[in-house]
Structure formats: structure tokens, C-alpha cells
Coordinates of C-alpha atoms and ligand atoms in Angstrom, one line a residue:
M1 CA -12.3 62.1 -115.7
T2 CA -10.9 60.5 -112.7
R3 CA -7.3 59.1 -112.5
L4 CA -6.5 58.1 -109.0
I5 CA -3.4 56.5 -107.4
F6 CA -3.9 54.9 -104.0
L7 CA -1.0 54.8 -101.6
G8 CA -0.9 53.3 -98.1
P9 CA 0.3 50.2 -96.3
P10 CA -1.0 46.8 -96.9
G11 CA -4.3 46.4 -95.1
A12 CA -5.1 50.1 -95.3
G13 CA -8.3 49.3 -97.2
K14 CA -7.0 50.5 -100.6
G15 CA -8.5 47.5 -102.4
T16 CA -12.0 47.8 -100.9
Q17 CA -12.1 51.6 -101.4
A18 CA -10.7 51.4 -104.9
K19 CA -13.3 48.7 -105.9
T20 CA -16.2 50.7 -104.5
L21 CA -15.3 53.9 -106.2
A22 CA -14.4 52.2 -109.5
D23 CA -17.8 50.5 -109.6
E24 CA -19.6 53.7 -108.8
W25 CA -17.8 55.7 -111.5
N26 CA -17.6 52.9 -114.0
I27 CA -13.9 53.0 -114.5
P28 CA -11.4 50.2 -114.3
H29 CA -9.9 49.3 -110.9
I30 CA -6.3 48.3 -111.7
S31 CA -4.8 46.3 -108.9
T32 CA -1.4 44.9 -109.6
G33 CA -1.8 42.4 -106.8
D34 CA -5.0 41.1 -108.4
I35 CA -3.4 40.8 -111.8
L36 CA -0.5 38.9 -110.3
R37 CA -2.8 36.6 -108.3
Q38 CA -4.8 35.9 -111.5
G39 CA -1.5 35.1 -113.3
L40 CA -0.6 32.7 -110.6
K41 CA -3.9 31.0 -110.8
D42 CA -3.6 30.6 -114.6
Q43 CA 0.0 29.7 -114.3
T44 CA 1.1 32.3 -116.8
P45 CA 4.9 32.9 -117.2
L46 CA 4.4 36.2 -115.2
G47 CA 2.4 34.5 -112.5
V48 CA 5.0 31.7 -112.1
K49 CA 7.9 34.3 -111.9
A50 CA 6.0 36.4 -109.3
Q51 CA 5.0 33.6 -107.0
S52 CA 8.1 33.2 -104.9
Y53 CA 8.3 36.9 -104.2
M54 CA 4.6 37.2 -103.3
D55 CA 4.7 34.2 -101.0
K56 CA 7.6 35.8 -99.0
G57 CA 6.1 39.3 -98.9
E58 CA 8.8 40.7 -101.1
L59 CA 8.1 43.0 -104.1
V60 CA 8.0 41.5 -107.5
P61 CA 10.8 43.0 -109.6
D62 CA 10.0 46.4 -111.0
E63 CA 10.4 45.4 -114.7
L64 CA 7.8 42.7 -114.4
V65 CA 5.1 44.9 -112.8
Q66 CA 5.9 47.9 -115.0
E67 CA 5.4 45.9 -118.2
M68 CA 2.1 44.6 -116.8
V69 CA 0.9 48.1 -115.9
Q70 CA 2.0 49.5 -119.3
E71 CA 0.0 46.8 -121.1
R72 CA -3.0 47.4 -118.9
L73 CA -3.0 51.2 -119.2
S74 CA -2.8 50.9 -122.9
Q75 CA -6.1 49.2 -123.2
V76 CA -9.1 51.2 -124.5
D77 CA -11.2 51.1 -121.3
T78 CA -8.7 53.3 -119.5
K79 CA -9.7 56.3 -121.7
S80 CA -12.5 57.0 -119.2
G81 CA -10.2 57.1 -116.2
W82 CA -8.8 54.5 -113.8
I83 CA -7.9 53.7 -110.2
L84 CA -4.5 52.3 -109.6
D85 CA -4.3 50.2 -106.4
G86 CA -0.9 48.7 -105.3
F87 CA 1.2 50.5 -108.0
P88 CA 3.5 52.3 -107.8
R89 CA 5.2 50.7 -104.8
T90 CA 8.8 52.0 -105.4
V91 CA 10.2 55.3 -106.4
N92 CA 11.5 53.6 -109.6
Q93 CA 7.9 52.5 -110.4
A94 CA 6.7 56.0 -109.7
V95 CA 9.2 57.5 -112.1
F96 CA 8.3 54.9 -114.7
L97 CA 4.6 55.7 -114.3
E98 CA 5.1 59.4 -114.6
K99 CA 6.8 58.9 -118.0
L100 CA 4.3 56.3 -119.1
L101 CA 1.3 58.6 -118.4
R102 CA 3.0 61.4 -120.3
I103 CA 3.4 59.1 -123.3
L104 CA -0.1 57.9 -123.1
N105 CA -1.4 61.4 -122.6
Q106 CA -3.1 60.4 -119.4
N107 CA -1.8 63.0 -116.9
G108 CA -3.7 64.8 -114.3
E109 CA -3.8 62.0 -111.8
K110 CA -4.6 62.5 -108.1
V111 CA -2.7 60.8 -105.4
V112 CA -4.4 59.7 -102.2
N113 CA -2.6 58.3 -99.2
L114 CA -4.6 56.2 -96.8
D115 CA -3.2 56.7 -93.4
V116 CA -3.6 53.8 -91.0
P117 CA -1.7 52.9 -87.8
D118 CA 0.3 49.7 -87.7
E119 CA -2.0 47.9 -85.1
T120 CA -5.0 48.4 -87.3
V121 CA -3.1 47.2 -90.4
I122 CA -1.9 44.0 -88.6
A123 CA -5.3 43.3 -87.2
R124 CA -7.0 43.7 -90.6
L125 CA -4.5 41.6 -92.4
L126 CA -4.8 38.8 -89.9
E127 CA -8.5 38.9 -90.2
R128 CA -8.4 38.8 -94.0
G129 CA -6.6 35.4 -94.1
R130 CA -5.2 35.6 -97.6
K131 CA -2.4 33.1 -98.5
D132 CA 0.2 35.7 -98.0
D133 CA -1.3 37.0 -94.7
S134 CA 0.6 34.8 -92.3
E135 CA 2.1 36.7 -89.4
E136 CA 5.7 36.3 -90.7
V137 CA 4.8 37.4 -94.2
I138 CA 2.7 40.3 -92.9
R139 CA 5.7 41.5 -90.9
R140 CA 7.9 41.4 -93.9
R141 CA 5.3 43.2 -96.1
L142 CA 5.2 46.0 -93.6
E143 CA 9.0 46.3 -93.5
V144 CA 9.0 46.4 -97.3
Y145 CA 6.3 49.0 -97.2
R146 CA 8.3 51.2 -94.9
S147 CA 11.6 51.0 -96.8
E148 CA 10.4 50.9 -100.4
T149 CA 6.9 52.4 -100.6
A150 CA 6.6 55.0 -97.8
P151 CA 9.2 57.2 -99.6
L152 CA 6.5 57.7 -102.3
I153 CA 4.7 60.0 -99.9
D154 CA 7.6 62.5 -100.1
F155 CA 8.0 61.8 -103.8
Y156 CA 4.4 62.8 -104.6
S157 CA 4.2 65.6 -102.0
S158 CA 7.0 67.4 -103.7
R159 CA 5.5 67.0 -107.2
Q160 CA 1.8 67.5 -106.9
T161 CA -0.9 67.6 -104.4
L162 CA -1.0 64.5 -102.3
V163 CA -4.0 64.1 -100.0
S164 CA -3.8 62.1 -96.9
I165 CA -7.0 60.5 -95.5
N166 CA -7.5 59.0 -92.2
G167 CA -8.1 55.3 -93.0
N168 CA -8.8 54.4 -89.4
Q169 CA -12.5 55.0 -89.7
S170 CA -15.4 53.0 -90.9
L171 CA -15.5 51.9 -94.6
E172 CA -18.3 54.3 -95.3
E173 CA -16.6 57.2 -93.6
V174 CA -13.5 56.7 -95.6
T175 CA -15.4 56.4 -98.9
A176 CA -17.3 59.6 -98.1
E177 CA -14.0 61.5 -97.4
L178 CA -12.4 60.1 -100.6
K179 CA -15.3 61.3 -102.7
K180 CA -15.1 64.8 -101.1
V181 CA -11.4 65.0 -101.8
I182 CA -11.7 63.8 -105.4
A183 CA -14.5 66.2 -106.2
S184 CA -12.5 69.1 -104.9
Ligands
AMP201 P1 -1.3 43.5 -102.9 O1 -2.5 42.7 -103.4 O2 -1.3 44.9 -103.5 O3 -1.2 43.4 -101.4 O4 -0.1 42.7 -103.5 C1 0.3 41.4 -103.2 C2 1.7 41.1 -103.6 O5 1.9 41.3 -105.0 C3 2.7 42.0 -102.9 O6 3.1 41.6 -101.6 C4 3.9 41.9 -103.9 O7 4.6 40.7 -103.8 C5 3.2 41.8 -105.3 N1 2.9 43.2 -105.8 C6 1.8 43.8 -106.1 N2 1.9 45.0 -106.6 C7 3.3 45.2 -106.7 C8 4.1 46.3 -107.2 N3 3.6 47.4 -107.7 N4 5.4 46.1 -107.2 C9 6.0 44.9 -106.8 N5 5.3 43.9 -106.3 C10 3.9 44.0 -106.3

């Protein structure tokens, strides 16, 4: 049973790694960014509410994402495990998730931090060319990461084992390291 939380700055390669491992293990890859982007495309009330935040590189309000994650983790396919990518992103969200997993009886998660230097992150994001990957928005997303999301490293270090992996290697090398850590 694998329950995995991915931490790391935008552009660290969380999405790619999460997708690869989820496919291999046949468990859901739950990316809050993907769910929000789909909502935007379908113009759901949630997507419409989230758009202005996403366009600016700001975080969507906690309550909106939390409700979304609660709904997703309550679906039956999560019984076999999951990989969370892009959530939690604030200490508030992490506290919420801790309670939620207890209620859903889904504890025992592992937390992995993908460590990548700023220059690599910026280069990767510029290359990716997503709508919210303009230079100005990237800069804002990194600021938000530092102030809101990086504190989660301490949050999880003090609670359970948090494993840091050097994300500044090839895709394959990172995948191999992740598998080793998760198996241990
Ligand atoms: P991502 O695909 O993870 O880079 O997320 C893209 C955008 O979606 C972020 O810049 C935020 O605006 C929003 N978002 C995704 N996940 C969260 C979250 N857990 N909390 C708040 N906003 C989020």
C-alpha cells in the first residue's frame, strides 16, 4: 500500500515523477493543479473561482482545495493507495490533511521532498511553457512556495520521516531513487 505526498518547488518534477510511479503501481495520481485546470476547462464553479488565483501564481484559497481533496480521497479507487502532487501547499492544508486521513482511515503516508535549486526550477518552468509559466508568474509562484509551502518541510520533519531526494538529476535517476526510498 503506497500513500505518498510529494513536496517541492514548482518545476521540481513532482508531476512527472508522480505520474510515472502512479502508472507503474496502478494507483491514482492526485494532482490538485490538474483537477483545477480541468475545472477551468469545463468552466465548473470551482474552476471559475480558481482561475484568477492561478493566472497570477497565487494559491487558491485553502477551503476550495481542501473540499476538492476531501471529495477525491473519498472515492473508492483511493483504497489501493495514492500519490498526492501539489497538495498540501500550506501548513493549514497539511493540518487538514492529517485530520482527513485519520477520519478516512488512510494513515501511514510517506512524505518525499524533491530538492531542486532555483536556477533549475526556473529553466524547467520556462521550457514547459504552460499558461501560468510566464516569467512574472513563475517568480510569484516561487515566492509563494518559499513563504507558504517550504515551511511544510519543517512541519513534516518534526512529525514523521520526511525524505529529501536530489531532484537535480535525470528523470530516470530521480525515479530510481524514489523507488528505493519508498521500498525501504
Ligand atoms: P500546479 O499544477 O501544482 O503547479 O498548480 C497550479 C496552480 O494551481 C497553482 O499555482 C495554484 O494557483 C493552484 N493550486 C494547485 N494546488 C494548490 C493547493 N494545494 N493550494 C492552493 N492552490 C493550489
